[in-house]
Coordinates of C-alpha atoms in Angstrom, one line a residue:
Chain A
X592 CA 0.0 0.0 0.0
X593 CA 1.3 3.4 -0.6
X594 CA 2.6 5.4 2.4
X595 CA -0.4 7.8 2.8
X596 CA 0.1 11.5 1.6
X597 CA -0.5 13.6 4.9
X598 CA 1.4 16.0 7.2
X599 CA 0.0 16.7 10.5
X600 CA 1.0 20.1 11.8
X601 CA 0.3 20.1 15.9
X602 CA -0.1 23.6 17.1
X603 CA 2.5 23.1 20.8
X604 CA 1.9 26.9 21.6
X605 CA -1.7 27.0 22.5
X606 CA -2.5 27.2 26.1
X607 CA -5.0 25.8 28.3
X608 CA -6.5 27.2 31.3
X609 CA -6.4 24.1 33.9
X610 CA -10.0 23.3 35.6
X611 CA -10.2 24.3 38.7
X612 CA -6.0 25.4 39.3
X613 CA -4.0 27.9 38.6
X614 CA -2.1 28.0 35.3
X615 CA -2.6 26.5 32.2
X616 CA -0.4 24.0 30.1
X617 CA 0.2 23.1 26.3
X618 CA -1.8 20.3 25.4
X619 CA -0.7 20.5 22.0
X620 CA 2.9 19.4 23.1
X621 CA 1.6 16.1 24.3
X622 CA -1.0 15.3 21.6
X623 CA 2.2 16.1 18.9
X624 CA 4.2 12.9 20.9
X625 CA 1.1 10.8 20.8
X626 CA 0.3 11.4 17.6
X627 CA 3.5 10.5 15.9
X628 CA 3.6 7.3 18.1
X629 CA 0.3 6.2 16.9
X630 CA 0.6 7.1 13.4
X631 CA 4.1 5.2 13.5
X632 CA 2.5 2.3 13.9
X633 CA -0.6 3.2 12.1
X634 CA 0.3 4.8 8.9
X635 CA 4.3 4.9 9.0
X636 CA 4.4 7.0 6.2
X637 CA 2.3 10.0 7.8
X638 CA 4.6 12.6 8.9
X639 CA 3.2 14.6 12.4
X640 CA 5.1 17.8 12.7
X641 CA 4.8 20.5 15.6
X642 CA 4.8 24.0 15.0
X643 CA 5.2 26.9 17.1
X644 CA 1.4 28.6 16.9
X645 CA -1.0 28.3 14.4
X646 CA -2.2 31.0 15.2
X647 CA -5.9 29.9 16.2
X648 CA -5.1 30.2 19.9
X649 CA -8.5 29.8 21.2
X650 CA -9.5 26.6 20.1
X651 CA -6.9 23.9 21.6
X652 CA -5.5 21.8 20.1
X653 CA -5.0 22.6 17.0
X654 CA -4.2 20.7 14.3
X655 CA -3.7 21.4 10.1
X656 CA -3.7 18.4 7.4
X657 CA -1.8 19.1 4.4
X658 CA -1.1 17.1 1.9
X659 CA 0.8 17.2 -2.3
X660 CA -1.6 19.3 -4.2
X661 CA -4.6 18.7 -1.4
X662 CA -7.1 20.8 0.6
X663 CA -5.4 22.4 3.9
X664 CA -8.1 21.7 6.4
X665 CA -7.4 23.3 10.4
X666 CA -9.3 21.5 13.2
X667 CA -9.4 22.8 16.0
X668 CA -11.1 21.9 19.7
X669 CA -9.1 18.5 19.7
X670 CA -8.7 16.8 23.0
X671 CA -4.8 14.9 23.0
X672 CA -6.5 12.1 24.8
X673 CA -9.9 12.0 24.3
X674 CA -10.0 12.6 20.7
X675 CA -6.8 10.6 19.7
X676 CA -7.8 7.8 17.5
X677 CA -10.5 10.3 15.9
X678 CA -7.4 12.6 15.3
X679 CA -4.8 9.3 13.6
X680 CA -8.6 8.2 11.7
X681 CA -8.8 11.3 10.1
X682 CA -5.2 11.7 9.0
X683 CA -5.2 8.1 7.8
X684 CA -8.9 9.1 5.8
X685 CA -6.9 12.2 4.6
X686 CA -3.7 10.6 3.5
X687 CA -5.9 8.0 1.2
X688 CA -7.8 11.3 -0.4
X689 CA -7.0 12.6 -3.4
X690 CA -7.9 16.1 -3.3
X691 CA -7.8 16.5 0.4
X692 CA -11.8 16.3 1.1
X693 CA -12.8 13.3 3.3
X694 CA -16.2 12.5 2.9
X695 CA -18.7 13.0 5.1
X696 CA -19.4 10.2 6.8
X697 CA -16.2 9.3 7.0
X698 CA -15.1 12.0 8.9
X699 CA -14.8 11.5 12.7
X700 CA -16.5 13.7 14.9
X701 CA -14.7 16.4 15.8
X702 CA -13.6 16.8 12.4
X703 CA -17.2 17.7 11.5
X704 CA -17.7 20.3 14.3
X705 CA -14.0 22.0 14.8
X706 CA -13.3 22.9 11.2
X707 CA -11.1 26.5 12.0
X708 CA -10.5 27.2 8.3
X709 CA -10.0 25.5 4.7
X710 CA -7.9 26.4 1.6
X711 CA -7.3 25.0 -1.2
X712 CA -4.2 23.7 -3.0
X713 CA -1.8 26.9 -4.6
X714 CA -3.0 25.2 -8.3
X715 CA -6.6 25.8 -7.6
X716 CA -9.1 27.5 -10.2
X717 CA -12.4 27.4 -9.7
X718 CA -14.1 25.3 -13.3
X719 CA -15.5 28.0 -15.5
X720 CA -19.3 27.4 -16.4
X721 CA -19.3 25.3 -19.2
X722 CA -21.1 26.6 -21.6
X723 CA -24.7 24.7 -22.8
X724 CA -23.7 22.6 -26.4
X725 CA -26.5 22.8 -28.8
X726 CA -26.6 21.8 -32.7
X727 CA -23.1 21.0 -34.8
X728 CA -20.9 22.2 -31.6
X729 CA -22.2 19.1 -29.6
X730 CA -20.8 16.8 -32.6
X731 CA -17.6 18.2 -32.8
X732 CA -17.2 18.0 -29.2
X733 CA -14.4 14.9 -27.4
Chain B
X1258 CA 11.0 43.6 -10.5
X1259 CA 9.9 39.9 -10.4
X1260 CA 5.9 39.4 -10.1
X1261 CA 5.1 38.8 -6.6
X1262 CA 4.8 35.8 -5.8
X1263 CA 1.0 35.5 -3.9
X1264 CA -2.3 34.1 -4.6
X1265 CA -5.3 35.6 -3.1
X1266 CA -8.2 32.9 -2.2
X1267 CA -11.0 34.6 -1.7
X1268 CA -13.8 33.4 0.3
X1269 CA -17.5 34.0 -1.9
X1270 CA -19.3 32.1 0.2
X1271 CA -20.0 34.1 3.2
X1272 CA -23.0 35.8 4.4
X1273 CA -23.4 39.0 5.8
X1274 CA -26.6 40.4 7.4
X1275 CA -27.4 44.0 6.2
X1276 CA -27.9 46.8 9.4
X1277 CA -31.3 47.4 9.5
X1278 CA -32.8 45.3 7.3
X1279 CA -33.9 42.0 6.1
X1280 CA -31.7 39.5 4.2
X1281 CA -28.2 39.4 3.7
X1282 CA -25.7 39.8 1.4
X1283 CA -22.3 38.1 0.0
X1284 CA -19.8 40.7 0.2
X1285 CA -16.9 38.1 -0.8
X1286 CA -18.1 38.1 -4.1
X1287 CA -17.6 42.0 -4.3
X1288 CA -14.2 41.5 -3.0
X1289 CA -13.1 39.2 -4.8
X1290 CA -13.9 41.2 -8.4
X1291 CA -12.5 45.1 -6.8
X1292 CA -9.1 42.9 -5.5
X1293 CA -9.0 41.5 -9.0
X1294 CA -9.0 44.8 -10.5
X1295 CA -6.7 46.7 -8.2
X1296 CA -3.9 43.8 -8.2
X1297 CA -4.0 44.2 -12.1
X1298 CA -2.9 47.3 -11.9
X1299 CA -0.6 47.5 -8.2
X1300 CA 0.9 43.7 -9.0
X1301 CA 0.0 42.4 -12.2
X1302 CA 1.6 38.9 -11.2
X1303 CA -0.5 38.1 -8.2
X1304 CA -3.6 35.9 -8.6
X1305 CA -7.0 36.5 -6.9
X1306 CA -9.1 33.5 -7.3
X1307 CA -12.4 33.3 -5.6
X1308 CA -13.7 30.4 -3.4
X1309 CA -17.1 28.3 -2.9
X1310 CA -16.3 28.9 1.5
X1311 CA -12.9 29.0 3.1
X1312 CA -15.2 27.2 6.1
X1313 CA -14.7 30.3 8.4
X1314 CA -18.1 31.7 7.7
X1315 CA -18.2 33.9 10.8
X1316 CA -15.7 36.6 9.2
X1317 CA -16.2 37.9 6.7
X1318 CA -14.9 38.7 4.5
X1319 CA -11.7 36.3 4.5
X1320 CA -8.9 35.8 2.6
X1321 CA -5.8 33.6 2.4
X1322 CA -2.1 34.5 1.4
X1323 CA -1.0 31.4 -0.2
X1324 CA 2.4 31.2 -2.2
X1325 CA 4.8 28.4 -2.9
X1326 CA 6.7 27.1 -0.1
X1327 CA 5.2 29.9 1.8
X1328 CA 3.4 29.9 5.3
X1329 CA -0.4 30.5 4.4
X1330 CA -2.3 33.5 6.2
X1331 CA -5.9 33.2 6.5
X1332 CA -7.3 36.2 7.5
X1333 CA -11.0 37.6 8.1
X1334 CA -13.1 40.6 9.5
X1335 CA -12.2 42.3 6.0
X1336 CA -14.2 45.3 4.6
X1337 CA -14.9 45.1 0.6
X1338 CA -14.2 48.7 0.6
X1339 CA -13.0 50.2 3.6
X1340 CA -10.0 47.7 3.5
X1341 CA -9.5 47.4 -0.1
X1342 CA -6.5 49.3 0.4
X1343 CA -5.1 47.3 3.0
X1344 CA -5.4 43.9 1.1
X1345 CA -4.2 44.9 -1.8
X1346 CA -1.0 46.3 0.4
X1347 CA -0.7 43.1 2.4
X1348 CA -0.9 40.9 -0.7
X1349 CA 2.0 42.9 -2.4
X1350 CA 3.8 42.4 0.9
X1351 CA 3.4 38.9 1.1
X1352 CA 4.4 38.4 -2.6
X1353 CA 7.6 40.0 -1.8
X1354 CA 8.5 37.9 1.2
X1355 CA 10.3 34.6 1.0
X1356 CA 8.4 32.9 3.2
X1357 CA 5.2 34.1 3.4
X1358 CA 5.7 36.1 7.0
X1359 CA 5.0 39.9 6.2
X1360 CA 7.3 41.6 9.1
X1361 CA 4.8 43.0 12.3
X1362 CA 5.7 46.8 11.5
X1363 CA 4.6 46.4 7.6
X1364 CA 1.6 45.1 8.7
X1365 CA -1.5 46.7 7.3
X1366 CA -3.3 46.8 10.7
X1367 CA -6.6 44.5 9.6
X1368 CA -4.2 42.2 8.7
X1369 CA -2.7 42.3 12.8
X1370 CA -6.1 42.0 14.0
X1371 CA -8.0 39.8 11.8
X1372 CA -5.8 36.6 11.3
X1373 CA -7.8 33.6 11.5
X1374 CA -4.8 31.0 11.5
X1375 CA -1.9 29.7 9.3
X1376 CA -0.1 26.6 8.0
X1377 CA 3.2 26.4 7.2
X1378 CA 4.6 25.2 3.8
X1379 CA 4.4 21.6 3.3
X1380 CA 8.1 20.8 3.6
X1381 CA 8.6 23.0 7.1
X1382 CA 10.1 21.3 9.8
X1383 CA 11.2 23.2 13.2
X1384 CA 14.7 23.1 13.6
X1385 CA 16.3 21.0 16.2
X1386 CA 18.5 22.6 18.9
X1387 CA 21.9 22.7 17.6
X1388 CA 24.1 20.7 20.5
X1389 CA 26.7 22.7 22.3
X1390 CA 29.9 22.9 20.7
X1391 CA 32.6 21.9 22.8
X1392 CA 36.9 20.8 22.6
X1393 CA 37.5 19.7 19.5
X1394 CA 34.2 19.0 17.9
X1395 CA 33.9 22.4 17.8
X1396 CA 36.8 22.6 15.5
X1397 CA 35.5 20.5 13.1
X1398 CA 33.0 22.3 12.6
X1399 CA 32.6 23.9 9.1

């Protein structure tokens, strides 16, 4: 099987206010060493990369899939324990896309509800209208 | 001067609610054609390609800065008109950068305040902390 086509960047700056304590920590640190364990073992050709803020801030963890010539989707709201295999499913789902867009009903949970942002690959155009055929134009159409 | 180097994705999906009134409108759509037209002139190399929804929905308008091997901007809370200026600034900015990171102080200040996340290019990884040079490793160091 080919090594699925996915990079998971893992936001490590975001912070998170601790329940009932003083302080926070950085969730995103942890679910970045989890991550790359499971999807070691998983879906060895998946590469899980941290980065230092993605700039969403609010929303930890944070997570972006990218992919060759794919749709960028960022997820955020992720738990790094809770929402693990969720997390390694959707990479997996997203590594076997071609254009980036898992299906519906394929898509885990959270990856339905903590969508942060989208864009599409650098080559993108949107398709032109094509125009209606009619009479000797349909014929001489491929 | 080299064309800049930026593609504007511009969200057309969004919906605003008009003040005072009934309905709504899809300012990305406006955007999208006035950016079009000022790039041609200010940055004749730059792209501005519209989008069916960037999945941000709550801000518009958005955009996102996208170039090759460049970290991606996506950015939202953007006037059609009062920030026209501003975009077109910040996408002539980002075109010139290597990287994609418009320095703080060039900033166009909707584009401080409105960024919605970004995603580094594909083929970032952070850099690992270089070991402390000591005796004679350090001398054989190029």
């Amino acid at each position: 099987m080919a090594a699925p086509d996915v990079t998971v960047f893992v936001c490590v700056s975001c912070r998170r206010r601790a329940d009932n304590a003083v302080g926070f920590d950085e969730p995103g640190r942890v679910l970045a060493e989890r991550l790359a364990d499971r999807l070691a073992d998983d879906a060895p050709g998946a590469a899980v990369v941290p980065v230092e803020c993605l700039a969403v801030c609010n929303r930890p963890c944070t997570v972006a899939l990218v992919g060759d010539g794919k749709w960028t989707y960022l997820v955020g709201d992720l738990d790094n324990e809770a929402h693990l295999d969720d997390i390694a499913a959707a990479a997996r789902a997203y590594g076997a896309t071609e254009n980036g867009i898992i299906a519906w009903k394929e898509r885990p949970l959270p990856f339905r509800k903590g969508v942060v942002a989208r864009v599409p690959p650098l080559a993108f155009r949107p398709q032109t209208p094509t125009p209606a055929l009619s009479g000797s134009d349909a014929l001489t159409q491929d």
